[in-house]
PDB file of C-alpha atoms in Angstrom:
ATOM      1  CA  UNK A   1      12.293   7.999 -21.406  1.00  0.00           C
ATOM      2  CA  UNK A   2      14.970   6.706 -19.316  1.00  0.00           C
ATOM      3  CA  UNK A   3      13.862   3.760 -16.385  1.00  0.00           C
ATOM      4  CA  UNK A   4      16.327   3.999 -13.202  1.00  0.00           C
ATOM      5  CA  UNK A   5      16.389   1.048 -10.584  1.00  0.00           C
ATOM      6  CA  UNK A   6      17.303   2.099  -7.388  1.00  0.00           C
ATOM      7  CA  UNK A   7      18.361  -0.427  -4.113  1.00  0.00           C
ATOM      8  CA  UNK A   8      18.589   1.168  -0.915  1.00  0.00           C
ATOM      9  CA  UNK A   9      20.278  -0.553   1.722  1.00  0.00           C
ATOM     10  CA  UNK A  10      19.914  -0.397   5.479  1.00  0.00           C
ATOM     11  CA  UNK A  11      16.694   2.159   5.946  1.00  0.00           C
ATOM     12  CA  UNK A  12      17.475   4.687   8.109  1.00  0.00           C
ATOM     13  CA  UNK A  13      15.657   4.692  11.555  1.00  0.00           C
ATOM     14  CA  UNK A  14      14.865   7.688  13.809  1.00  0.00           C
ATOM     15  CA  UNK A  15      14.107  10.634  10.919  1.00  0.00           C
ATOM     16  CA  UNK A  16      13.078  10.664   7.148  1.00  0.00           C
ATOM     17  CA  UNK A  17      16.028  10.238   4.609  1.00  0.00           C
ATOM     18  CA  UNK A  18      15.913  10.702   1.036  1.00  0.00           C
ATOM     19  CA  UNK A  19      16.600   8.069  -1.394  1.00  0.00           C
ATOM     20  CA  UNK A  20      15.989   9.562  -4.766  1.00  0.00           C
ATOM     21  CA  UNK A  21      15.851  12.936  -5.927  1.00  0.00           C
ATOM     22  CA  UNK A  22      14.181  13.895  -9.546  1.00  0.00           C
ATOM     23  CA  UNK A  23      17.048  15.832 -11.473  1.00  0.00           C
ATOM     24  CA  UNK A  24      16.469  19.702 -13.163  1.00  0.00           C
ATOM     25  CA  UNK A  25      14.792  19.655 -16.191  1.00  0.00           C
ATOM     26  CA  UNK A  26      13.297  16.595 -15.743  1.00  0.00           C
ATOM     27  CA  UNK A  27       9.894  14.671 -14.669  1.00  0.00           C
ATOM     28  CA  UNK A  28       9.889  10.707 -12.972  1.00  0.00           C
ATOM     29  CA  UNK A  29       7.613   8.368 -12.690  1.00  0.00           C
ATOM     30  CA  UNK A  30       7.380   6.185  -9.550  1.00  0.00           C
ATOM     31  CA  UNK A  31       6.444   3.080 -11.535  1.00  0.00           C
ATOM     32  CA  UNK A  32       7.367   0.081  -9.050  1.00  0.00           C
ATOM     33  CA  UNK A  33       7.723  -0.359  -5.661  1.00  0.00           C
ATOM     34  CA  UNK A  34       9.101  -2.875  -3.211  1.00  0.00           C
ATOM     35  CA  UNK A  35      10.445  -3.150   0.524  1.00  0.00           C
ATOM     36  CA  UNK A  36      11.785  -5.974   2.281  1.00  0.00           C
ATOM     37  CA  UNK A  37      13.041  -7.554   5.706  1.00  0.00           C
ATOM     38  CA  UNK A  38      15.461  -9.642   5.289  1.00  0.00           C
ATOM     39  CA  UNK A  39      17.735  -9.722   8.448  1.00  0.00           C
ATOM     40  CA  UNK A  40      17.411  -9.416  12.256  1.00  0.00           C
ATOM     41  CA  UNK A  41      14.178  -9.870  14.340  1.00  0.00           C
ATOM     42  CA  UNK A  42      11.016  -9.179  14.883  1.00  0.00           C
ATOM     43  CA  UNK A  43       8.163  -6.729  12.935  1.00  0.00           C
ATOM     44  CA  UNK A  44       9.626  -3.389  11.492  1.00  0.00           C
ATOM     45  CA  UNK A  45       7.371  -0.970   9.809  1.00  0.00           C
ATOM     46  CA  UNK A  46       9.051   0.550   7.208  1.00  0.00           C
ATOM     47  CA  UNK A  47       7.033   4.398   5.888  1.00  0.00           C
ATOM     48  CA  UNK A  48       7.605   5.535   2.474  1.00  0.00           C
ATOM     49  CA  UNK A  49       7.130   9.307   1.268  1.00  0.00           C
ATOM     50  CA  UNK A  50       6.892  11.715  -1.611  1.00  0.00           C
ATOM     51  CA  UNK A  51       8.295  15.089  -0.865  1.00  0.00           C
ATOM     52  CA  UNK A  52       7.278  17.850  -3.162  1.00  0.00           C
ATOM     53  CA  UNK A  53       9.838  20.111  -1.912  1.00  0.00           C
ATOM     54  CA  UNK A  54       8.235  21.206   1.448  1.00  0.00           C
ATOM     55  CA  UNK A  55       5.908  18.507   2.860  1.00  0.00           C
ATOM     56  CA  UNK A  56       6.353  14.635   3.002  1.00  0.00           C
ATOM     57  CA  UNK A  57       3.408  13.213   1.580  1.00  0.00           C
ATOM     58  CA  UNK A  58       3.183   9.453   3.444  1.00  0.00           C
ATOM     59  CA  UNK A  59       2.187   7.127   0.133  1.00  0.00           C
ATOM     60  CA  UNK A  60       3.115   3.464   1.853  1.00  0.00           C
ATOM     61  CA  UNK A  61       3.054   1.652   5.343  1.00  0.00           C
ATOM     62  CA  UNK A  62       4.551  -1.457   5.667  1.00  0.00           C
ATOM     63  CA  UNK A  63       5.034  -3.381   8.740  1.00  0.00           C
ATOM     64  CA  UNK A  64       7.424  -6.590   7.682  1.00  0.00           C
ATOM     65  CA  UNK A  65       8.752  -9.502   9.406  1.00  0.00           C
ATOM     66  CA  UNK A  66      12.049 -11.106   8.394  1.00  0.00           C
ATOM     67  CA  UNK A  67      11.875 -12.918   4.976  1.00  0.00           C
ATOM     68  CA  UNK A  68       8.862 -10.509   4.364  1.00  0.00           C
ATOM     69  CA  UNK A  69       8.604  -8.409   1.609  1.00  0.00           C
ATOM     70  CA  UNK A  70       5.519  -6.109  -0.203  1.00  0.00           C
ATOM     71  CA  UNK A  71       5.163  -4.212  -3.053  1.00  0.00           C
ATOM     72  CA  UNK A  72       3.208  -1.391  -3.631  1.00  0.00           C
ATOM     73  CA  UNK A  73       0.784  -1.570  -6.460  1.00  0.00           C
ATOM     74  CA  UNK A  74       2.006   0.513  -9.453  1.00  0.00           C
ATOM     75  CA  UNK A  75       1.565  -0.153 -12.909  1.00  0.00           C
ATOM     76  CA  UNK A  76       1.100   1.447 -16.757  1.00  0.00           C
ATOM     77  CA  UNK A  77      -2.209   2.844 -15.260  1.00  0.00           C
ATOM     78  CA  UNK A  78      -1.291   3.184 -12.144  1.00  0.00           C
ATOM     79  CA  UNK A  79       1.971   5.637 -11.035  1.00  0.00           C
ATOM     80  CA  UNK A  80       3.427   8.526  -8.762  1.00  0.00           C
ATOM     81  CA  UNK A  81       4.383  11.709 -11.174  1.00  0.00           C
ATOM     82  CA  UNK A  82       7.429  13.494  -9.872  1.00  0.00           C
ATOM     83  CA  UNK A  83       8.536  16.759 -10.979  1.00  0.00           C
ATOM     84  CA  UNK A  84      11.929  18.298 -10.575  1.00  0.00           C
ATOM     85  CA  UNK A  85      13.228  18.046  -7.123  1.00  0.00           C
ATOM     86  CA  UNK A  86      10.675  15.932  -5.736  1.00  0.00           C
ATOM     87  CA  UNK A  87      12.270  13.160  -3.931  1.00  0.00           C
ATOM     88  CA  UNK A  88      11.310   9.741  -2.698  1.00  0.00           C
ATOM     89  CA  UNK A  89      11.687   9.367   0.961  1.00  0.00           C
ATOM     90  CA  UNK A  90      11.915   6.829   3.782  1.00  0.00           C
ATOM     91  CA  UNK A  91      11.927   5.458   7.595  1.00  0.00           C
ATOM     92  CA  UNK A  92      12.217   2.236   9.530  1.00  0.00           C
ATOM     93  CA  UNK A  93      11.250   1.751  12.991  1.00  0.00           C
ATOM     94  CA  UNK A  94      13.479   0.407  15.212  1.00  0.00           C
ATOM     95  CA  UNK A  95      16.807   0.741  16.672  1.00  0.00           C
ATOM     96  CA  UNK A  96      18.443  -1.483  13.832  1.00  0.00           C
ATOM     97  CA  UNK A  97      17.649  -0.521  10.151  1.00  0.00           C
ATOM     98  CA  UNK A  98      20.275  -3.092   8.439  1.00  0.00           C
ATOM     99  CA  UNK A  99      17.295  -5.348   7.369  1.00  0.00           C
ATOM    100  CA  UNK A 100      15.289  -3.194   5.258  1.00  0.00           C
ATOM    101  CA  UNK A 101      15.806  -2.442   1.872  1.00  0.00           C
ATOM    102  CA  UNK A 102      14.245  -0.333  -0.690  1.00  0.00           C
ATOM    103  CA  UNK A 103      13.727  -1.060  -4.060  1.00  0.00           C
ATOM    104  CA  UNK A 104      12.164   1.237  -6.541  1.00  0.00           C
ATOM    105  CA  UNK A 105      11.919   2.176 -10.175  1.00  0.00           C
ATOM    106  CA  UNK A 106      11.256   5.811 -11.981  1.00  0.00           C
ATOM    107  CA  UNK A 107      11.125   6.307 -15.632  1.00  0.00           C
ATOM    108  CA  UNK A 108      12.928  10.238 -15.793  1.00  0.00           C
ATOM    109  CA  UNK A 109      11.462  12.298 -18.859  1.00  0.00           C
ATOM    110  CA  UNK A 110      13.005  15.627 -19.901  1.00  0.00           C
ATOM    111  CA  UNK A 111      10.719  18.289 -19.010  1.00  0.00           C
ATOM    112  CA  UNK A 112      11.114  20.825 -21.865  1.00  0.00           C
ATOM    113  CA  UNK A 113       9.698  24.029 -21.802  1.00  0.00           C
ATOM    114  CA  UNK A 114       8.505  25.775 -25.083  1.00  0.00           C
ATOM    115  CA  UNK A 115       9.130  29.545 -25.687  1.00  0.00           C
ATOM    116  CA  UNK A 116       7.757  30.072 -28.845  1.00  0.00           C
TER     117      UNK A 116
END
């Protein structure tokens, strides 16, 4: 098992973008969580998705002011499995994303497959 940190900068506004795709071959675990606000002004609402390869599955709402940040409960007994090319997805609102970041962690796992 192999745990990834990931730090997306400047949340895209206006569609859904993806910020982590789970590689061939192998299953993730979503195992921590966190967005923050920590320039411009005003609320932003930041949504964050699971896509399973055809739908977006919303999994947090946020709305944040500057200096604001919340994480997303996830722990040992509590986690998002992922299989292979499932991504982790999000959107700001707003006209200015360059205050919202994304921070997230997956443990990847090989996913072997037994033939005998």
């Amino acid at each position: 098992m192999k745990a990834k940190t990931f730090y997306a900068d400047s949340i895209a506004t206006g569609s859904i973008t993806a910020y982590y795709t789970v590689p061939n071959n192998t299953r993730s675990k979503l195992i921590y969580l966190d967005v923050q606000h920590d320039t411009g002004t005003g609320a932003k609402d930041v949504d964050i998705y699971v896509h399973d390869g055809s739908t977006n599955h919303h999994i947090a709402k946020e709305s944040l002011n500057v200096g604001e940040n919340a994480t997303v409960s996830l722990s040992e007994t509590s986690f998002i499995m992922l299989e292979a090319g499932h991504s982790i997805r999000a959107q700001a609102s707003g006209t200015n994303p360059s205050g919202i970041q994304l921070v997230f962690t997956v443990e990847e796992t090989p996913f072997l497959v037994s033939t005998a």
